[in-house]
Coordinates of C-alpha atoms and ligand atoms in Angstrom, one line a residue:
X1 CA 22.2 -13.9 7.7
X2 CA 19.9 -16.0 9.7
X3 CA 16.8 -13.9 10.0
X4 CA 14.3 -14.9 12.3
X5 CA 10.2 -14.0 11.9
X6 CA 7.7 -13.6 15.0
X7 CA 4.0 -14.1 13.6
X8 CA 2.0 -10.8 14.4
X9 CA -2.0 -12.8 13.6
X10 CA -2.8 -16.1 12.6
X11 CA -2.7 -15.6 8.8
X12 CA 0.3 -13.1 8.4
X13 CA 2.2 -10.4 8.9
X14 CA 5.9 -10.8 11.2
X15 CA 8.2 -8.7 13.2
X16 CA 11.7 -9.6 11.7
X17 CA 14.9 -10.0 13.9
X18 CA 17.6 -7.1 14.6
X19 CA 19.8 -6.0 11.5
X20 CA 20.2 -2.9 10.0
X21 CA 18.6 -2.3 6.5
X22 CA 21.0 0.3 5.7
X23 CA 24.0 -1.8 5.6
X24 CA 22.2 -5.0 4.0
X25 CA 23.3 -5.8 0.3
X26 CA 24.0 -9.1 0.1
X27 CA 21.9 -10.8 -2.5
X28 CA 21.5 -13.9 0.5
X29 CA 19.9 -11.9 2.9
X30 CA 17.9 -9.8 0.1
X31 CA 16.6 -13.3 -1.1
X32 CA 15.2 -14.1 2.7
X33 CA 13.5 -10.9 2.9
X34 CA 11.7 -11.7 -0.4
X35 CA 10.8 -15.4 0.9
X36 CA 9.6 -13.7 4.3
X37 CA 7.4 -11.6 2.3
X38 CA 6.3 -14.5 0.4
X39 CA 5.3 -16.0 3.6
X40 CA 3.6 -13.3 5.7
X41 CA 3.1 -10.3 3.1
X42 CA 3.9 -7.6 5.8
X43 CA 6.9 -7.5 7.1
X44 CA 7.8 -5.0 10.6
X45 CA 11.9 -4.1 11.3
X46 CA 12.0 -1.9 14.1
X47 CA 14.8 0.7 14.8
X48 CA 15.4 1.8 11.2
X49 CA 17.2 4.8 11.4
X50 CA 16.8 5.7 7.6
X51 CA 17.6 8.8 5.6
X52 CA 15.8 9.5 2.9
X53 CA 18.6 8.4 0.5
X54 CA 19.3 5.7 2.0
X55 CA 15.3 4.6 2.2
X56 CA 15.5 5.0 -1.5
X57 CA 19.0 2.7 -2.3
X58 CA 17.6 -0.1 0.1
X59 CA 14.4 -0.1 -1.9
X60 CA 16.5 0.1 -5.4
X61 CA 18.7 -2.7 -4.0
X62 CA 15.8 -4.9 -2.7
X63 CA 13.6 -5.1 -5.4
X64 CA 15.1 -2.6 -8.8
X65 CA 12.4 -0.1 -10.1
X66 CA 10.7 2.8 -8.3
X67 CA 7.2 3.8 -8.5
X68 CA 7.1 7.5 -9.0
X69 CA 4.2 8.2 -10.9
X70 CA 1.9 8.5 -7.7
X71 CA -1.1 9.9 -7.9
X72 CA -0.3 13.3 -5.7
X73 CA 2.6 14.2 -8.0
X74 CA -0.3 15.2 -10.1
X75 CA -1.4 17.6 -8.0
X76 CA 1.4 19.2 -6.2
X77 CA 5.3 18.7 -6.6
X78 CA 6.8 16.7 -3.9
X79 CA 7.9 18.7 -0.9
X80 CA 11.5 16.4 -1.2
X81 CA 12.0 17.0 -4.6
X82 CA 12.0 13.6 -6.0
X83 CA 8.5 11.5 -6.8
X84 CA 9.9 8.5 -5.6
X85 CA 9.2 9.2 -1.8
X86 CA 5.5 9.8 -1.4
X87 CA 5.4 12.3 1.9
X88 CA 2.6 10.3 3.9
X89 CA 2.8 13.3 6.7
X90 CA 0.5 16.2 7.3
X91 CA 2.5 18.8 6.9
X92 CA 3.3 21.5 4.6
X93 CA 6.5 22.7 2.8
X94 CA 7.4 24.6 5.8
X95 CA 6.9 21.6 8.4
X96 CA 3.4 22.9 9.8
X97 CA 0.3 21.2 10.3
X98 CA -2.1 21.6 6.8
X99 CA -5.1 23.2 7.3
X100 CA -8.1 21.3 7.6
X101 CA -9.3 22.5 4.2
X102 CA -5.9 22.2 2.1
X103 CA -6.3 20.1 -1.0
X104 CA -3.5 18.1 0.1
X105 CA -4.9 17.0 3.2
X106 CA -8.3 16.2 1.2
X107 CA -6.8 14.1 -1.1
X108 CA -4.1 12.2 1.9
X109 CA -7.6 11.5 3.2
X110 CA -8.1 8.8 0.9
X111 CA -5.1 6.8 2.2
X112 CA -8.5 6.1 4.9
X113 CA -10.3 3.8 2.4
X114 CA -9.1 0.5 2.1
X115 CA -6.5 -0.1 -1.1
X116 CA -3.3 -0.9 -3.0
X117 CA -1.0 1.0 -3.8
X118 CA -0.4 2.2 -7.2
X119 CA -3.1 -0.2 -8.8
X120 CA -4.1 2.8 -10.4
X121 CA -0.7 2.5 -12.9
X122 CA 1.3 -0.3 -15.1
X123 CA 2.9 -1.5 -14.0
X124 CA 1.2 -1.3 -10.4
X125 CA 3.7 -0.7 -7.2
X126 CA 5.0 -4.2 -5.7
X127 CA 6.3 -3.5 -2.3
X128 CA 5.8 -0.7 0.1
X129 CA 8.2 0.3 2.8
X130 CA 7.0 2.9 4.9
X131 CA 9.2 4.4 7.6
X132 CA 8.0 6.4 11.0
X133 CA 9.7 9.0 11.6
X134 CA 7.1 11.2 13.8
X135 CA 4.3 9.6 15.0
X136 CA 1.5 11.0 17.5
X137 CA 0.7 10.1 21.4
X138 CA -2.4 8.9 20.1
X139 CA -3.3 5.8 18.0
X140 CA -2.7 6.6 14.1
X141 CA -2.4 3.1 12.9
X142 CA -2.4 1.4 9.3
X143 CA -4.8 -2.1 8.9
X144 CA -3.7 -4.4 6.6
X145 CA -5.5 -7.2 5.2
X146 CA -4.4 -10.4 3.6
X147 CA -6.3 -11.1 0.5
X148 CA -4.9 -14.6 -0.3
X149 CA -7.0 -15.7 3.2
X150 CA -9.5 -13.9 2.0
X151 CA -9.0 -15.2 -1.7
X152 CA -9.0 -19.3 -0.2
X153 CA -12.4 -18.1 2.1
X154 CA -14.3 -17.5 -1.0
X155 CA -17.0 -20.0 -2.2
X156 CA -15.7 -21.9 -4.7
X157 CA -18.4 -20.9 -7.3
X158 CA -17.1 -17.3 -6.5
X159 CA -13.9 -18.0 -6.8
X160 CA -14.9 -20.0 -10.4
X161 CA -16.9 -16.6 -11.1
X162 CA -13.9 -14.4 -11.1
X163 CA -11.3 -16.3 -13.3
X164 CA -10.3 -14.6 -15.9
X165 CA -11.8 -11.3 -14.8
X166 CA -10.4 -7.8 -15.2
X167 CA -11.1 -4.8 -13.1
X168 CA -10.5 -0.7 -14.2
X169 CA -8.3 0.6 -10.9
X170 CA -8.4 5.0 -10.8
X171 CA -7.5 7.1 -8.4
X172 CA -9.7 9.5 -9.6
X173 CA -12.4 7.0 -9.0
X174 CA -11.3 6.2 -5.1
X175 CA -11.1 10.4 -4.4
X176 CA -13.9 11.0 -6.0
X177 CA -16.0 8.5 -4.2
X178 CA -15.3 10.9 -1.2
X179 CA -15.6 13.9 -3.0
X180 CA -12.7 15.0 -3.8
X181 CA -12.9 17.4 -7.0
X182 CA -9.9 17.0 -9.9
X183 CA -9.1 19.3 -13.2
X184 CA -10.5 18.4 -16.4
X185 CA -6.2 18.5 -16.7
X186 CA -5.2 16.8 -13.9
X187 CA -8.1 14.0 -14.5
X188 CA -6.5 13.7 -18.3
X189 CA -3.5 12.8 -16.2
X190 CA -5.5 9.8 -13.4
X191 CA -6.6 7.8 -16.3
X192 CA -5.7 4.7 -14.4
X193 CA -5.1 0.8 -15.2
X194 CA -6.6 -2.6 -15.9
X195 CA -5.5 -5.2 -13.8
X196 CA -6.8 -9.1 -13.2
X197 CA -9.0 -9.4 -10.3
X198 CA -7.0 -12.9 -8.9
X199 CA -3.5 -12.8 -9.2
X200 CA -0.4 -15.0 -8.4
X201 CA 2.6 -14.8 -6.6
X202 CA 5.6 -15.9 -9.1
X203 CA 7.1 -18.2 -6.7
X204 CA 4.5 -19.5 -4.2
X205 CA 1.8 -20.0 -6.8
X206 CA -0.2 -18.3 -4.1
X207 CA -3.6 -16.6 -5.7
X208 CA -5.0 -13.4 -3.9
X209 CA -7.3 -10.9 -4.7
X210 CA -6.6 -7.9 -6.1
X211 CA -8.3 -5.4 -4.7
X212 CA -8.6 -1.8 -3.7
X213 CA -11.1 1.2 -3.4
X214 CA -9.2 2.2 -6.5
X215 CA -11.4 -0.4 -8.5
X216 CA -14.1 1.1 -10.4
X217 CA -15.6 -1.3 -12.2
X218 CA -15.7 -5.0 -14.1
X219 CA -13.9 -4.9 -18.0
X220 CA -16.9 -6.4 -19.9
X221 CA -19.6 -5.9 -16.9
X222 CA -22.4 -3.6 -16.8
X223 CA -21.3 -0.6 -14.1
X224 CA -23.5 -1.5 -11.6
X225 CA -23.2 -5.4 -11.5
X226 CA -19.5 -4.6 -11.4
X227 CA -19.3 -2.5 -9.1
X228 CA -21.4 -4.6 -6.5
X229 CA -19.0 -7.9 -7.0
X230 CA -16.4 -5.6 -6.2
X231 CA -18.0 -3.9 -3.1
X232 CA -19.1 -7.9 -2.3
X233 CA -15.4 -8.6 -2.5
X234 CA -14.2 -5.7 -0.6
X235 CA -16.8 -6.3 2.1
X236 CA -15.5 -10.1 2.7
X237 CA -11.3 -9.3 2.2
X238 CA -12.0 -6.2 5.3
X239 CA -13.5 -9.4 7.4
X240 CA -11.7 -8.7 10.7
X241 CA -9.9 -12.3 11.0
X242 CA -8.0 -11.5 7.8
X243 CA -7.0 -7.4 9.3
X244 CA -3.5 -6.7 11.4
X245 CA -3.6 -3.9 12.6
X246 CA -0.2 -1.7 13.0
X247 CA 0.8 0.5 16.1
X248 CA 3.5 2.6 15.0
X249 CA 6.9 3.4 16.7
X250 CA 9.6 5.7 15.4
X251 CA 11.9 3.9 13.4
X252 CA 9.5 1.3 12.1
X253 CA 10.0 0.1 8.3
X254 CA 7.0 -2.0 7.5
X255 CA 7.2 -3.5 3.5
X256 CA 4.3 -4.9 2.1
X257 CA 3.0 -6.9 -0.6
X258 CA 0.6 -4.7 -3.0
X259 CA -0.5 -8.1 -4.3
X260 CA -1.4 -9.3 -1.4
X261 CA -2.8 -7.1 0.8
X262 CA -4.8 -4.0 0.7
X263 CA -4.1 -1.4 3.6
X264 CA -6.1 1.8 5.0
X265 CA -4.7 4.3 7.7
X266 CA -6.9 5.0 10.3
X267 CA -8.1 7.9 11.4
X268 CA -6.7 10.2 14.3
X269 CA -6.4 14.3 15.0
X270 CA -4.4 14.8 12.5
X271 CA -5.1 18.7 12.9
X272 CA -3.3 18.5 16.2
X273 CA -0.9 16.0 16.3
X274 CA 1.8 15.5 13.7
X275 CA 2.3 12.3 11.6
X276 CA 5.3 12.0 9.4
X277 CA 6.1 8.6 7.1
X278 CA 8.2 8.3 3.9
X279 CA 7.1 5.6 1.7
X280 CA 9.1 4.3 -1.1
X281 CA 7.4 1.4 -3.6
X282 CA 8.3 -0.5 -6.0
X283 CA 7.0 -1.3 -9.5
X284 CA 5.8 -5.1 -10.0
X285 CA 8.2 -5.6 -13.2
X286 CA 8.0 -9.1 -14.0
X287 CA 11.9 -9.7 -13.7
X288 CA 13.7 -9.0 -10.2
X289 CA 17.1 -7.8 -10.2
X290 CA 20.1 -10.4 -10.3
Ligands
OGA1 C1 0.6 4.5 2.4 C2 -0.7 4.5 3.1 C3 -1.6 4.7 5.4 C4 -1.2 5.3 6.6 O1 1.7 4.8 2.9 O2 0.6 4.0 1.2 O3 -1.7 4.2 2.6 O4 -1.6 4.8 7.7 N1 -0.5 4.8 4.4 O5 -0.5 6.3 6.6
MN2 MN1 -1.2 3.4 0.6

């Protein structure tokens, strides 16, 4: 199809050409996508006039398995009636703004602190696509940060230290850190999931970190050592030269790489001015769809 990519920074992230998502099914054009996102890990389309359907069959389409065990489906049942788009709005079940001291705005609030998403499951989500449909007059942005630059700008005796490392990813862990109070039930249900600290993309061979504030602690570390390689690591991938930072427009679809990048949304009014995304993800299953 010819797509074409305009660089957004230095290290990554790119706007993509026109097309419409909707109509695209051809493996060819799926295939460039994926090799876009191999390249710059964040990828923007504007004017992506999605329904929520049709959000969910591009995503099936692009790259096979949903993520649907998310961590607020443990909480609260999804306002669309399927777990597979995560409502990143803040709103209620009747459209209106959620108080300020609604549990579900509590725990939305730790879409703030820097992470991946679903590192907290296995398998852990692949690609995001997010899609504006509401945005406010007012900046209410998503950072993103590339941690294969920030993986390369390590010291090499770091970078020595953390082979064959594993970390413990919870959501529990992240909400809590602010907080947030669960269920003896509901934390039965957050156990969370190991994952390796470096990973690799399949095809580029390109390592990363693998990172979020999801990350509790080191598999085989004392707590507290563990806990400050990871807050060492976090501290260096959040460096600015390695953050984009997104303005939204209505109709955006941003995808990204879970593996490699971390993202936070940044903060804003939110109990006067209405936000309203739909995010589908995918689950990083070893084998992509023919
Ligand atoms: C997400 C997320 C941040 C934001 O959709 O996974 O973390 O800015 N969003 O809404
Ligand atoms: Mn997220």
């Amino acid at each position: 199809m010819g797509l074409t990519f305009r660089k957004l920074h230095p290290l990554f992230a790119a706007e993509v050409s026109a097309i419409d998502l909707r109509h695209v099914a051809d493996r060819a054009t799926l295939d460039e996508i994926r090799a876009g996102m191999d390249e710059y890990a964040v990828l923007v389309f504007r004017d992506q006039p999605f329904a929520d359907d049709e959000q969910l069959q591009f995503a099936t389409r692009f790259d096979g398995n949903l993520h649907t065990k998310t961590g607020a489906s443990v909480l609260s049942k999804s306002r669309f009636g399927n777990e597979a788009l995560t409502d990143i709005s803040n709103l209620d079940e009747g459209g209106g703004l959620l108080k300020t001291d609604d549990r579900r705005r509590m725990y939305g609030l730790g879409n703030r602190l820097w992470h991946t998403d679903a590192s907290f499951q296995d398998p852990p989500g692949r690609y995001s696509m997010l899609s504006a449909k509401v945005v406010p007059p007012v900046a209410a942005d998503t950072e993103f940060a590339d941690l294969r630059a920030a993986y390369d700008g390590l010291e090499a005796a770091t970078r020595e230290t953390l082979e064959g490392l594993h970390a413990h990813h919870s959501i529990a862990y992240s909400r809590q850190v602010l907080g947030f109070e669960f269920s003896p039930q509901e934390l039965e249900q957050l156990k969370g999931a190991v994952h390796p600290l470096v990973r690799s993309n399949p095809r580029s061979g390109r390592r990363s970190l693998y990172l979020a504030s999801h990350a509790s602690r080191i598999i085989d570390w004392p707590v507290p050592e563990g806990r400050l390689l990871l807050r060492e690591l976090m501290d260096h991938a959040i460096l600015p030269q390695f953050v984009y930072r997104h303005s939204w427009r209505v109709g955006d679809l941003v995808i990204w790489d879970n593996l490699a990048t971390m993202h936070r949304g940044r903060s804003f009014d939110d109990a006067k001015y209405r936000r309203e995304l739909r995010r589908v993800t995918t689950l990083d299953i070893a084998a992509s769809p023919a």
